[in-house]
Short mmCIF file of C-alpha atoms in Angstrom, two decimals:
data_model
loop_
_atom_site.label_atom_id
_atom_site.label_comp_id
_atom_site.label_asym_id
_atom_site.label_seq_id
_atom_site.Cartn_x
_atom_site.Cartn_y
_atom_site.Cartn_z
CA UNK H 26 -9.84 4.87 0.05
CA UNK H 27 -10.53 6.81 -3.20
CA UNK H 28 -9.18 5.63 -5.85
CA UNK H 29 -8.79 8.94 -7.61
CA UNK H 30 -6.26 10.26 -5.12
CA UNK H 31 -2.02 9.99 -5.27
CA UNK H 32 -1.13 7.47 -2.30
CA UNK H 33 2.22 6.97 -0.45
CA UNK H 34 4.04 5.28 1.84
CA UNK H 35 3.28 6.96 5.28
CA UNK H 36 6.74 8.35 6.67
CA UNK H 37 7.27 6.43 9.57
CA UNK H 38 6.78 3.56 7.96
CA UNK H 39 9.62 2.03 6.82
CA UNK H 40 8.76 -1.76 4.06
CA UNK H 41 10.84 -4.24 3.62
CA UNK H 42 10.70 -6.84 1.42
CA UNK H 43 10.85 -10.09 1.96
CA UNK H 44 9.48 -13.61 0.44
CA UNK H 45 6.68 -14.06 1.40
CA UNK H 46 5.10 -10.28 0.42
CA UNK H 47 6.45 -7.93 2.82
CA UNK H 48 7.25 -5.97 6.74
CA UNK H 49 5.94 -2.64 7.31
CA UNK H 50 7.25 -0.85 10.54
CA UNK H 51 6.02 2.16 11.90
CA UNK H 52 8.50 3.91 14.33
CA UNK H 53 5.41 5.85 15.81
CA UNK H 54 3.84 3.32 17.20
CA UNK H 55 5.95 0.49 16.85
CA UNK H 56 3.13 -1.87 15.06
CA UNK H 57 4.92 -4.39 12.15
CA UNK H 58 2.08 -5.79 9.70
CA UNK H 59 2.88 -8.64 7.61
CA UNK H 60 1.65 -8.02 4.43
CA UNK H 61 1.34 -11.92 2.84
CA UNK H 62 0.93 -10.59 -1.03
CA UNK H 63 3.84 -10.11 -3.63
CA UNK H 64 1.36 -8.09 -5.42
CA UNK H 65 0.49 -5.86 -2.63
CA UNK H 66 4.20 -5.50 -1.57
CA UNK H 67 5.03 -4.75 -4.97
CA UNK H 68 2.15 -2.44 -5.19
CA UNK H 69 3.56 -0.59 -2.01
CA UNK H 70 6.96 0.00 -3.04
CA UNK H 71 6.02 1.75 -6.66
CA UNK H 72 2.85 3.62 -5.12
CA UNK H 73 4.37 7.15 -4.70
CA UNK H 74 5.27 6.66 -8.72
CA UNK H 75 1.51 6.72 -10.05
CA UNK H 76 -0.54 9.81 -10.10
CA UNK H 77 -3.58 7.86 -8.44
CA UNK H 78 -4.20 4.87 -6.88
CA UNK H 79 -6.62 3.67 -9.45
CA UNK H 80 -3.33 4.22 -11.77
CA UNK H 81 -1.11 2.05 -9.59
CA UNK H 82 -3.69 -0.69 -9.24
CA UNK H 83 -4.23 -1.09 -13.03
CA UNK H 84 -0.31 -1.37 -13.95
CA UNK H 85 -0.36 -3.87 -10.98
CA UNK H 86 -3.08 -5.92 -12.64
CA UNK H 87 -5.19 -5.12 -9.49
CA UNK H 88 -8.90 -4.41 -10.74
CA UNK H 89 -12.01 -2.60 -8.88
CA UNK H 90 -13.31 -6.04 -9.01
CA UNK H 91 -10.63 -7.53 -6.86
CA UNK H 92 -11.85 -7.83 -3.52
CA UNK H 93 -9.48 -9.07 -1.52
CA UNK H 94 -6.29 -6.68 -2.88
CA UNK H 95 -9.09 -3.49 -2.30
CA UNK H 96 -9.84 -4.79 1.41
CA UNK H 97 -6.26 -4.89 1.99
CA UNK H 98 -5.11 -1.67 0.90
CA UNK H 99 -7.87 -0.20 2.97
CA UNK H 100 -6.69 -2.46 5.48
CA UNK H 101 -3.50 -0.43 5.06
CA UNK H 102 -4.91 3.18 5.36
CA UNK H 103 -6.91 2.20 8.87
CA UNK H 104 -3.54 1.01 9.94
CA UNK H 105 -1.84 3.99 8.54
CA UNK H 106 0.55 2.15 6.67
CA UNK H 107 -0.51 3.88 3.43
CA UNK H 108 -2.39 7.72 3.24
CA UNK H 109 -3.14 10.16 0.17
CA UNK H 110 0.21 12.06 -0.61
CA UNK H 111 -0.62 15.93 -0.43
CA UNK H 112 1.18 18.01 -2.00
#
């Protein structure tokens, strides 16, 4: 994860909020992650409107020192939930 790249939404994914945080769906391999943070899920749904990931983490209130919000956005790439919008 580098925090100096855009991120989005991978395209078969498909999020949907709910309560507790949010669903992610991928129609490729059929795999649904529960994703248990409001911040995260928030995070998600405004990523591909930031210029870097570093720049959606700060107006998230997410800091490099946050731990547990880093691990699960990387989390997120190795599941390819999330990848580095090119182009």
């Amino acid at each position: 994860m580098n925090l100096e790249l855009p991120y989005r939404i991978s395209s078969s994914v498909s999020i949907r909020q709910e309560r507790f945080g949010a669903l992610s769906y991928n129609q490729l391999s059929r795999r649904l992650i529960m994703i248990q943070s409001e911040r995260i899920a928030g995070l998600l749904v405004t990523l591909e409107s930031f210029d870097t990931l570093g720049d959606a983490l700060a107006a998230h209130g997410i800091t490099e020192n946050d731990s547990t919000s880093l691990s699960a956005l990387q989390q997120l790439e190795d599941s390819q939930v999330i990848c580095v919008s090119v182009g």
